[in-house]
XYZ file of C-alpha atoms in Angstrom:
658
model
C 49.093 -21.951 65.087
C 48.935 -18.564 66.788
C 47.220 -20.115 69.811
C 49.669 -23.006 69.975
C 52.872 -21.039 69.436
C 51.842 -17.651 70.828
C 53.034 -15.911 67.667
C 51.212 -13.066 65.912
C 49.964 -14.046 62.408
C 47.477 -11.181 62.000
C 49.359 -9.593 59.057
C 49.493 -12.882 57.197
C 45.783 -13.504 57.927
C 44.807 -10.035 56.579
C 46.940 -10.624 53.480
C 45.351 -14.016 52.850
C 41.843 -12.566 53.322
C 42.613 -9.764 50.833
C 43.902 -12.309 48.316
C 40.760 -14.396 48.839
C 38.489 -11.378 48.284
C 40.421 -10.367 45.146
C 40.277 -13.905 43.759
C 36.556 -14.074 44.539
C 36.028 -10.712 42.835
C 37.968 -11.798 39.754
C 36.060 -15.067 39.577
C 32.550 -13.565 39.919
C 33.335 -10.655 37.594
C 34.125 -12.992 34.678
C 31.594 -15.775 35.133
C 30.611 -17.870 32.125
C 26.886 -18.298 31.351
C 26.834 -21.906 32.583
C 28.471 -20.803 35.854
C 25.694 -18.234 36.360
C 23.156 -21.017 35.735
C 24.762 -23.054 38.492
C 24.714 -20.062 40.890
C 21.034 -19.425 40.064
C 20.337 -23.064 41.040
C 22.377 -22.959 44.272
C 20.414 -24.745 47.056
C 21.149 -21.948 49.558
C 20.003 -19.162 47.234
C 17.288 -16.991 48.887
C 13.746 -17.758 47.757
C 10.708 -15.573 47.081
C 9.487 -15.686 50.690
C 12.980 -14.806 51.979
C 13.017 -11.620 49.900
C 9.393 -10.700 50.683
C 9.872 -10.970 54.438
C 13.076 -8.886 54.174
C 11.581 -5.998 52.167
C 8.022 -5.711 53.565
C 6.844 -4.295 56.862
C 3.829 -6.609 56.804
C 2.888 -9.507 54.528
C -0.313 -11.565 54.435
C -0.321 -14.693 52.281
C -3.479 -15.431 50.257
C -4.292 -19.025 49.305
C -6.341 -20.969 46.779
C -7.558 -20.654 43.204
C -11.253 -20.801 44.281
C -11.542 -24.037 42.310
C -10.661 -26.454 45.109
C -6.863 -26.434 45.100
C -3.957 -24.385 46.484
C -0.704 -24.885 44.576
C 2.264 -24.456 46.965
C 4.671 -23.799 44.035
C 3.205 -20.294 43.657
C 2.799 -18.042 46.685
C 0.646 -14.890 46.620
C -0.126 -12.236 49.156
C -0.513 -8.558 50.026
C 2.356 -6.657 51.601
C 3.256 -3.078 52.441
C 6.601 -1.488 51.655
C 7.547 2.146 52.427
C 3.899 3.112 52.843
C 2.737 1.479 49.573
C 0.583 -1.635 49.328
C 1.576 -4.236 46.727
C 0.285 -7.564 45.507
C 3.263 -9.953 45.667
C 3.330 -13.295 43.864
C 6.140 -15.592 42.878
C 7.509 -19.100 42.446
C 8.599 -20.727 45.688
C 11.314 -23.395 45.898
C 12.138 -25.401 49.028
C 15.183 -24.973 51.227
C 15.735 -28.732 51.521
C 14.597 -31.942 49.860
C 11.419 -32.250 51.933
C 10.346 -28.676 51.152
C 11.272 -29.075 47.475
C 9.020 -32.118 47.211
C 6.249 -30.167 48.909
C 6.771 -27.149 46.641
C 7.205 -29.394 43.572
C 10.703 -27.844 43.019
C 9.063 -24.531 42.152
C 7.201 -25.944 39.116
C 3.534 -24.779 39.180
C 0.478 -26.719 38.017
C -2.560 -25.052 36.365
C -3.973 -24.438 39.862
C -0.999 -22.226 40.693
C -1.438 -20.046 37.589
C -5.167 -19.757 38.234
C -4.438 -18.690 41.812
C -2.073 -16.018 40.457
C -4.750 -14.966 37.955
C -7.305 -14.544 40.747
C -4.874 -12.318 42.670
C -4.183 -10.256 39.545
C -7.894 -9.493 39.160
C -8.043 -8.674 42.869
C -5.083 -6.254 42.631
C -6.484 -4.648 39.462
C -9.849 -4.112 41.158
C -8.315 -2.468 44.255
C -5.533 -0.606 42.422
C -2.596 -2.456 44.019
C 0.642 -2.512 41.955
C 1.788 -6.071 41.224
C 5.328 -7.346 41.916
C 6.146 -10.864 40.702
C 9.229 -12.940 41.555
C 10.291 -15.516 38.955
C 12.259 -18.596 40.016
C 11.203 -21.787 38.216
C 12.679 -24.334 35.791
C 9.289 -24.230 34.009
C 5.670 -25.292 34.400
C 5.077 -28.816 35.692
C 4.655 -30.940 32.560
C 2.998 -34.148 33.767
C -0.070 -35.875 32.355
C -2.399 -34.591 35.065
C -1.373 -30.958 34.463
C -1.981 -31.313 30.739
C -5.409 -32.820 31.408
C -6.256 -29.870 33.669
C -5.325 -27.339 30.966
C -1.748 -26.233 31.651
C -1.393 -24.425 28.287
C -4.769 -22.717 28.594
C -3.980 -21.489 32.114
C -0.668 -19.969 30.987
C -2.259 -18.388 27.893
C -5.068 -16.900 30.002
C -2.495 -15.296 32.299
C -0.555 -13.848 29.359
C -3.679 -12.281 27.875
C -4.912 -10.931 31.198
C -1.597 -9.331 32.215
C -1.551 -7.188 29.057
C -4.907 -5.681 30.043
C -4.315 -4.972 33.735
C -4.547 -1.261 34.567
C -2.003 -1.290 37.432
C 1.817 -1.171 37.158
C 3.502 -4.599 37.003
C 7.152 -5.286 37.915
C 8.743 -8.707 37.427
C 12.039 -9.728 39.045
C 13.960 -12.868 38.075
C 15.656 -14.010 41.303
C 16.846 -17.426 40.132
C 16.093 -19.199 36.886
C 13.177 -18.219 34.668
C 12.219 -21.101 32.426
C 9.912 -21.042 29.422
C 6.176 -20.231 29.604
C 6.095 -21.210 33.254
C 8.097 -18.050 34.005
C 6.382 -15.852 31.428
C 2.932 -16.664 32.861
C 3.630 -14.144 35.651
C 6.282 -12.155 33.720
C 4.321 -9.931 31.258
C 5.272 -6.746 33.079
C 6.078 -3.111 32.413
C 9.546 -3.681 33.861
C 11.520 -6.934 33.860
C 14.485 -6.816 36.256
C 17.045 -9.569 36.858
C 19.468 -10.328 39.646
C 23.064 -10.325 38.491
C 23.377 -14.129 38.510
C 19.814 -14.953 37.445
C 19.006 -16.520 34.054
C 15.954 -16.281 31.809
C 15.497 -18.802 28.993
C 13.087 -20.549 26.641
C 14.707 -23.932 27.204
C 17.298 -24.925 29.791
C 20.898 -25.281 28.535
C 20.742 -29.042 29.111
C 17.530 -29.415 27.075
C 18.900 -27.202 24.284
C 22.141 -29.219 24.143
C 20.212 -32.490 24.038
C 18.129 -31.217 21.099
C 20.889 -29.569 19.045
C 24.025 -31.540 19.958
C 22.375 -34.773 21.132
C 24.243 -34.590 24.425
C 23.721 -32.748 27.713
C 27.496 -32.348 27.944
C 27.269 -29.500 25.424
C 25.260 -27.402 27.937
C 28.088 -24.796 28.425
C 28.072 -24.145 24.677
C 24.254 -24.016 24.651
C 24.194 -21.572 27.588
C 26.553 -19.256 25.706
C 24.527 -19.379 22.485
C 21.146 -18.891 24.188
C 22.061 -15.417 25.599
C 20.336 -16.082 28.924
C 22.209 -13.844 31.373
C 21.011 -10.438 32.616
C 23.629 -8.394 30.727
C 22.932 -10.174 27.417
C 19.162 -9.833 27.803
C 19.487 -6.122 28.556
C 21.389 -5.701 25.284
C 18.520 -7.495 23.499
C 16.023 -5.173 25.306
C 14.211 -8.137 26.857
C 15.292 -7.232 30.393
C 15.145 -3.627 31.628
C 17.817 -3.718 34.303
C 20.236 -5.817 36.362
C 20.136 -5.802 40.185
C 23.611 -6.316 41.722
C 24.441 -9.273 43.968
C 27.182 -9.607 46.590
C 30.370 -11.504 45.701
C 29.672 -15.197 45.866
C 26.028 -14.809 44.866
C 22.821 -13.767 46.590
C 23.183 -16.553 49.173
C 26.408 -14.912 50.415
C 24.381 -11.980 51.821
C 20.606 -12.484 51.369
C 19.662 -9.371 53.392
C 21.823 -7.038 51.257
C 20.402 -8.609 48.063
C 16.836 -8.047 49.297
C 17.578 -4.373 49.987
C 18.886 -3.970 46.405
C 15.636 -5.496 45.159
C 13.653 -3.055 47.325
C 15.564 -0.088 45.907
C 14.936 -1.308 42.342
C 11.185 -1.746 43.017
C 10.856 1.773 44.454
C 12.726 3.336 41.512
C 10.583 1.482 38.972
C 7.364 2.382 40.803
C 8.348 6.066 40.882
C 8.693 5.936 37.102
C 5.546 3.901 36.378
C 3.428 5.799 38.925
C 3.640 8.959 36.765
C 1.856 7.258 33.843
C -1.901 7.268 33.360
C -3.773 4.051 32.537
C -3.606 4.309 28.733
C 0.059 5.257 28.772
C 0.791 2.338 31.129
C -0.968 -0.175 28.852
C 0.809 1.213 25.787
C 4.168 1.043 27.597
C 3.607 -2.657 28.448
C 2.485 -3.468 24.917
C 5.440 -1.722 23.256
C 7.919 -3.426 25.584
C 7.038 -6.776 24.032
C 6.359 -5.486 20.504
C 9.923 -4.169 20.163
C 11.526 -7.500 21.079
C 13.347 -9.102 18.150
C 14.020 -7.680 14.703
C 14.563 -8.502 11.068
C 17.236 -7.902 8.457
C 16.735 -6.810 4.858
C 18.920 -7.367 1.837
C 20.521 -10.572 3.127
C 20.104 -13.458 0.652
C 18.393 -16.554 1.983
C 20.370 -19.779 2.057
C 19.028 -21.993 -0.807
C 18.923 -24.984 1.565
C 16.617 -23.064 3.921
C 14.564 -21.628 1.061
C 13.489 -25.089 -0.161
C 11.047 -25.662 2.693
C 9.884 -22.046 3.037
C 6.214 -21.369 2.423
C 5.581 -19.584 -0.849
C 4.242 -16.062 -0.666
C 0.519 -15.965 -1.236
C -0.915 -13.296 -3.519
C -3.592 -10.920 -2.256
C -7.057 -12.451 -2.316
C -9.392 -10.426 -4.526
C -12.379 -9.435 -2.448
C -15.704 -8.476 -4.013
C -17.085 -5.091 -2.979
C -20.683 -5.181 -1.762
C -23.277 -3.563 -4.033
C -24.378 -1.089 -1.350
C -20.827 0.080 -0.718
C -20.092 0.390 -4.441
C -23.300 2.354 -5.045
C -22.368 4.684 -2.210
C -18.884 5.279 -3.679
C -20.316 5.824 -7.176
C -22.869 8.335 -5.876
C -20.198 10.264 -3.972
C -18.005 10.477 -7.073
C -20.943 11.664 -9.177
C -21.668 14.408 -6.655
C -17.998 15.492 -6.761
C -18.088 15.678 -10.576
C -21.342 17.692 -10.537
C -19.974 20.121 -7.933
C -16.797 20.586 -9.975
C -18.899 21.244 -13.075
C -21.128 23.792 -11.341
C -18.241 25.651 -9.710
C -16.011 25.394 -12.816
C -13.256 23.824 -10.756
C -10.963 20.979 -11.744
C -12.820 17.606 -11.777
C -11.598 14.840 -9.419
C -9.317 13.227 -12.009
C -7.460 10.931 -9.580
C -10.681 9.689 -7.952
C -12.144 9.024 -11.406
C -9.130 6.924 -12.425
C -9.309 4.932 -9.185
C -13.019 4.259 -9.677
C -12.509 3.127 -13.304
C -9.767 0.690 -12.256
C -11.926 -0.600 -9.413
C -14.933 -1.083 -11.703
C -12.759 -2.938 -14.244
C -11.658 -5.388 -11.548
C -15.240 -5.752 -10.350
C -16.496 -6.394 -13.900
C -13.777 -9.011 -14.499
C -14.742 -10.675 -11.236
C -18.444 -10.630 -12.176
C -17.701 -12.106 -15.628
C -15.693 -14.901 -13.979
C -18.551 -15.642 -11.588
C -21.045 -15.610 -14.460
C -18.894 -18.027 -16.487
C -18.582 -20.270 -13.427
C -22.352 -20.224 -12.817
C -23.019 -21.031 -16.489
C -20.528 -23.919 -16.430
C -18.330 -22.377 -19.145
C -15.093 -22.012 -17.202
C -13.562 -25.153 -18.721
C -14.469 -24.032 -22.256
C -12.804 -20.653 -21.696
C -9.706 -22.295 -20.203
C -9.423 -24.746 -23.131
C -9.849 -22.014 -25.726
C -7.356 -19.766 -23.900
C -4.766 -22.553 -23.908
C -5.436 -23.263 -27.606
C -5.089 -19.569 -28.444
C -1.782 -19.151 -26.595
C -0.430 -22.355 -28.148
C -1.520 -21.952 -31.773
C -1.344 -18.172 -32.292
C 2.174 -16.872 -32.926
C 3.119 -13.255 -33.421
C 4.447 -13.589 -36.984
C 1.196 -14.845 -38.534
C -2.496 -14.028 -38.549
C -4.965 -15.926 -36.378
C -6.232 -19.244 -37.658
C -9.786 -18.761 -39.101
C -10.973 -21.938 -37.347
C -9.777 -20.578 -33.997
C -11.436 -17.262 -34.809
C -14.739 -19.086 -35.448
C -14.430 -20.920 -32.119
C -13.890 -17.623 -30.304
C -16.943 -16.097 -32.023
C -19.136 -19.119 -31.241
C -18.119 -19.161 -27.570
C -18.643 -15.408 -27.328
C -22.147 -15.688 -28.806
C -22.996 -18.621 -26.530
C -21.806 -16.686 -23.483
C -23.734 -13.536 -24.471
C -26.928 -15.514 -25.067
C -26.848 -17.186 -21.672
C -25.521 -14.190 -19.720
C -28.985 -12.852 -18.891
C -29.765 -16.057 -16.975
C -26.646 -15.773 -14.761
C -27.499 -15.128 -11.074
C -25.222 -12.078 -10.932
C -26.448 -10.524 -14.193
C -28.061 -7.517 -12.466
C -24.886 -6.729 -10.573
C -22.768 -7.178 -13.726
C -25.030 -4.916 -15.794
C -24.961 -2.189 -13.136
C -21.172 -2.267 -12.943
C -20.814 -2.310 -16.731
C -23.109 0.711 -17.054
C -21.158 2.579 -14.394
C -17.866 1.668 -16.076
C -19.157 2.914 -19.433
C -20.457 6.136 -17.886
C -17.234 6.923 -16.040
C -15.098 5.915 -19.059
C -17.044 8.355 -21.242
C -16.603 11.052 -18.600
C -12.879 10.282 -18.480
C -12.464 10.430 -22.284
C -14.415 13.705 -22.419
C -12.271 15.115 -19.633
C -9.079 14.002 -21.387
C -10.155 15.564 -24.690
C -11.035 18.834 -22.938
C -7.696 18.851 -21.159
C -5.843 18.186 -24.422
C -7.801 20.903 -26.218
C -7.201 23.401 -23.415
C -3.512 22.537 -23.332
C -3.191 22.874 -27.111
C -5.074 26.165 -27.085
C -2.749 27.440 -24.385
C 0.304 26.412 -26.417
C -1.072 28.083 -29.566
C -1.864 31.315 -27.713
C 1.593 31.278 -26.193
C 3.187 30.785 -29.625
C 1.038 33.609 -31.112
C 2.085 35.902 -28.290
C 5.753 35.041 -28.820
C 5.507 35.889 -32.537
C 3.464 39.080 -32.122
C 5.668 40.353 -29.291
C 8.921 39.918 -31.210
C 10.684 43.276 -31.574
C 11.067 43.088 -35.376
C 7.397 42.153 -35.915
C 6.286 44.852 -33.493
C 8.400 47.429 -35.303
C 6.900 46.502 -38.709
C 3.345 46.626 -37.358
C 3.915 50.028 -35.782
C 5.389 51.332 -39.057
C 2.343 50.081 -41.049
C -0.048 51.648 -38.528
C 1.751 54.971 -38.784
C 1.594 54.918 -42.628
C -2.114 54.036 -42.552
C -2.822 56.956 -40.214
C -0.789 59.326 -42.383
C -2.633 58.227 -45.550
C -6.009 59.225 -44.065
C -7.815 56.458 -46.033
C -11.118 55.193 -44.618
C -11.078 51.750 -46.321
C -8.678 49.341 -47.958
C -9.810 50.309 -51.471
C -8.866 53.988 -50.851
C -5.208 53.104 -50.189
C -2.491 53.684 -52.778
C -1.180 50.638 -54.637
C 2.300 50.692 -53.081
C 0.799 50.921 -49.550
C -1.584 48.073 -50.382
C 1.323 45.938 -51.515
C 3.283 46.852 -48.379
C 0.315 45.946 -46.163
C -0.200 42.582 -47.908
C 3.524 41.760 -47.708
C 3.598 42.523 -43.971
C 0.476 40.420 -43.473
C 1.985 37.490 -45.376
C 5.216 37.795 -43.436
C 3.376 37.684 -40.073
C 1.284 34.748 -41.323
C 4.453 32.922 -42.343
C 5.972 33.440 -38.892
C 2.756 32.225 -37.234
C 2.678 29.139 -39.487
C 6.291 28.303 -38.594
C 5.456 28.665 -34.913
C 2.388 26.406 -35.224
C 4.295 23.785 -37.208
C 6.900 23.710 -34.444
C 4.072 22.425 -32.192
C 3.542 19.488 -34.570
C 0.429 20.951 -36.256
C -0.445 20.730 -39.973
C -1.184 24.261 -41.239
C -2.899 25.183 -44.505
C -3.697 28.682 -45.795
C -7.235 28.732 -47.197
C -8.678 31.529 -49.339
C -11.792 33.030 -47.837
C -14.683 33.827 -50.160
C -17.190 34.874 -47.516
C -17.243 37.984 -45.381
C -18.953 36.854 -42.192
C -20.758 33.723 -41.030
C -23.866 35.771 -40.329
C -24.028 36.772 -44.024
C -23.693 33.247 -45.442
C -27.402 32.767 -46.107
C -26.904 30.713 -49.271
C -24.870 28.096 -47.394
C -27.890 27.131 -45.284
C -29.615 25.908 -48.482
C -26.968 23.193 -48.880
C -26.758 22.203 -45.207
C -29.731 19.848 -45.251
C -28.416 18.148 -48.409
C -24.988 17.714 -46.840
C -26.527 16.272 -43.650
C -28.583 13.770 -45.664
C -25.507 12.710 -47.598
C -23.555 12.304 -44.354
C -26.335 10.110 -42.927
C -26.234 7.897 -46.016
C -22.442 7.606 -45.792
C -22.588 6.743 -42.062
C -25.302 4.119 -42.677
C -23.218 2.604 -45.445
C -20.178 2.469 -43.122
C -22.258 0.831 -40.345
C -23.563 -1.808 -42.780
C -20.018 -2.600 -43.881
C -18.744 -2.760 -40.265
C -21.590 -5.086 -39.262
C -20.744 -7.491 -42.060
C -19.155 -10.710 -40.787
C -15.828 -10.357 -42.646
C -15.018 -6.828 -41.506
C -16.327 -7.531 -37.994
C -13.931 -10.489 -37.727
C -11.071 -8.306 -38.944
C -11.877 -5.641 -36.310
C -12.052 -8.285 -33.545
C -8.749 -9.698 -34.771
C -7.210 -6.210 -34.670
C -8.399 -5.770 -31.065
C -6.857 -9.097 -30.069
C -3.565 -8.248 -31.738
C -3.416 -4.858 -29.999
C -4.173 -6.463 -26.619
C -1.593 -9.150 -27.253
C 1.087 -6.645 -28.309
C 0.699 -4.631 -25.089
C 2.015 -1.123 -24.460
C 5.396 -1.772 -26.147
C 4.768 -3.892 -29.283
C 7.711 -5.303 -31.223
C 8.322 -4.766 -34.962
C 6.369 -7.854 -36.068
C 3.327 -6.878 -33.997
C 3.425 -3.325 -35.367
C 3.560 -4.619 -38.958
C 0.648 -6.992 -38.345
C -1.456 -4.249 -36.716
C -0.667 -1.796 -39.537
C -1.603 -4.411 -42.168
C -4.954 -5.065 -40.490
C -5.660 -1.326 -40.159
C -4.855 -0.839 -43.863
C -7.236 -3.665 -44.858
C -10.060 -2.228 -42.722
C -9.517 1.296 -44.133
C -9.525 -0.076 -47.686
C -12.823 -1.899 -47.121
C -14.393 1.259 -45.663
C -13.042 3.369 -48.520
C -14.541 0.980 -51.095
C -17.908 1.219 -49.326
C -17.874 5.028 -49.229
C -16.742 5.287 -52.876
C -19.773 3.421 -54.193
C -21.164 4.774 -57.520
C -24.449 5.958 -55.973
C -22.813 7.969 -53.168
C -20.166 9.286 -55.545
C -22.794 10.652 -57.913
C -24.675 12.395 -55.094
C -21.437 13.895 -53.813
C -20.429 15.180 -57.250
C -23.889 16.700 -57.792
C -23.716 18.506 -54.432
C -20.205 19.794 -55.158
C -21.336 21.060 -58.581
C -24.227 22.962 -56.976
C -21.895 24.529 -54.384
C -19.406 25.436 -57.150
C -22.117 27.124 -59.209
C -23.244 29.085 -56.157
C -19.732 30.306 -55.392
C -19.231 31.439 -58.993
C -22.400 33.562 -58.925
C -21.925 37.371 -58.740
C -22.826 37.489 -55.089
C -20.857 34.386 -54.078
C -22.233 32.463 -51.143
C -22.975 35.613 -49.214
C -24.375 37.655 -52.099
C -22.821 40.789 -50.673
C -19.777 41.628 -52.876
C -20.970 44.459 -55.166
C -18.084 46.841 -54.766
C -16.761 48.081 -58.077
C -13.185 47.644 -56.912
C -13.706 44.092 -55.720
C -12.695 42.425 -58.976
C -9.560 44.484 -59.337
C -8.395 43.975 -55.780
C -9.454 40.362 -55.221
C -6.670 38.878 -57.314
C -3.981 40.749 -55.426
C -5.340 41.345 -51.952
C -7.762 38.438 -51.353
C -8.425 37.728 -47.718
C -7.173 34.402 -46.356
C -7.352 32.334 -43.160
C -5.023 29.840 -41.580
C -6.470 26.383 -40.993
C -4.702 24.044 -38.585
C -5.386 20.323 -38.796
C -4.331 18.350 -35.742
C -5.767 14.922 -36.461
C -9.238 13.523 -36.918
C -10.662 14.898 -33.678
C -9.124 18.391 -33.473
C -8.997 21.353 -35.848
C -8.526 25.041 -35.214
C -9.039 27.853 -37.690
């Protein structure tokens, strides 16, 4: 119009161009994911070779996989850029239909990945950093490619790239599809052009699978999170390279320069790392991808088909390893004993638990080898079914248990793992005895410490201290050399103070849960009790007879069955038995005690006991008593009033302090 009319329209033209640029800017700033997919597939978009020739001073293409084929869909070569030598490789699409057919639309066959693999080894050997350009819909999935090992070729590339000792940078310049893109994309840095996409499946394929129609591809593209900005948020991509308005094809040279800048920046960062740090960096990049959420309930519909969690498989420890562990623990216990240090209590507990598991495992193997597994399973089911907590075990079931136990014990020696079982049982018994001894020592030491502490509290009380000091002062003032020389009122005062202190000590000991009894002492010192030694042998013989009688009673079938039944009830009740279980256990204990008491109270033993007690009584009533050393003329007068006494503390069957 300006040429025809001669009018000046320059202002209007500038205004229209500004509006066009603003509209273009607004459009490309707010592109939808499917629009970016379309831009990435634009036929005029610059290819790998376009970018390489723009950014390198010199580039030499290298061909062939050394197996008889050169795939044109992947191009490789060495190029120099700003004084650095790189190994470049990437997917190559055609610029027109003829080239696309030749390049197979940028979809490589196994030969292409093997060519790339050869160049990776070459670069790793010579120390050339690797730069890969990704632009493919995916690997070529035809029958011939599958026959030639498409999956194996991709997998080999993935494994190899994680072990290369040179920096690797991958740049997505178009679309990066599935494993075909990842086969040259396991890099330290993954960069993407602004309008490039990176996906597992194309939006069309995803829509066809999920929505049964390719028309849902815009929705699929949005849900897949395939753009550079979304992938950076997910930490899959490491950066976005800007493109000119209208896409990379609007200004290919400017886009290539942005790629060059990004490569140099990444190489400056990766070049500072040593080999181990570089490998760790590449590994962690992929290890951190993805995540998991805790505390969110699983949808019941999804949970139906989920695989059930498998329990840990019990593994048997080898005999050599177990012997080594046992020997080490024994050495630790011996060292602790020699140096009087604290024994390895925790290690001992761990070993006992381990040996218990090993013994259970060995018993199971022995039962399996002897063909008795089914018998045990049947009897176990019968026991759990027929034995309720509110009644005693059926005698018939008890007989079956005894018979099976005897049968198992008789054939156990012929089991192939008998030697291993016996060794582990012996070790378990040895360590259990050591543990019980250690526990009893610890309990005794703790109780002794508590008693000493209580004694100290009583003795150090101000009122007790004051009374003791007063008595000491009176004794010093009296000038008496022995107790018999004291005046009667001072004797009474001394005895009263002594009884008062004893009473306080008894109260303190009873507060610890101890049974305390004051026993009159008839002997002066243990070293002077010569007469007592005459009765010791008789007492020991009587004890042996009593113990033998008890053993005979225990070994009888009736009492043995009752003891076994008691063990079963205790095991069945567990750590927290209910009221019925407690009553049943108490009833069984009472029956066993009664049977033992009847055995001990036999007429023959009773007569021997009474005879021995009569002899001891006669000896104590003799003028000299047991010690034969009380000849003081004042002894008779003073003994009734001021007899010496001792405090005996009974703390159960296994502990007593005097």
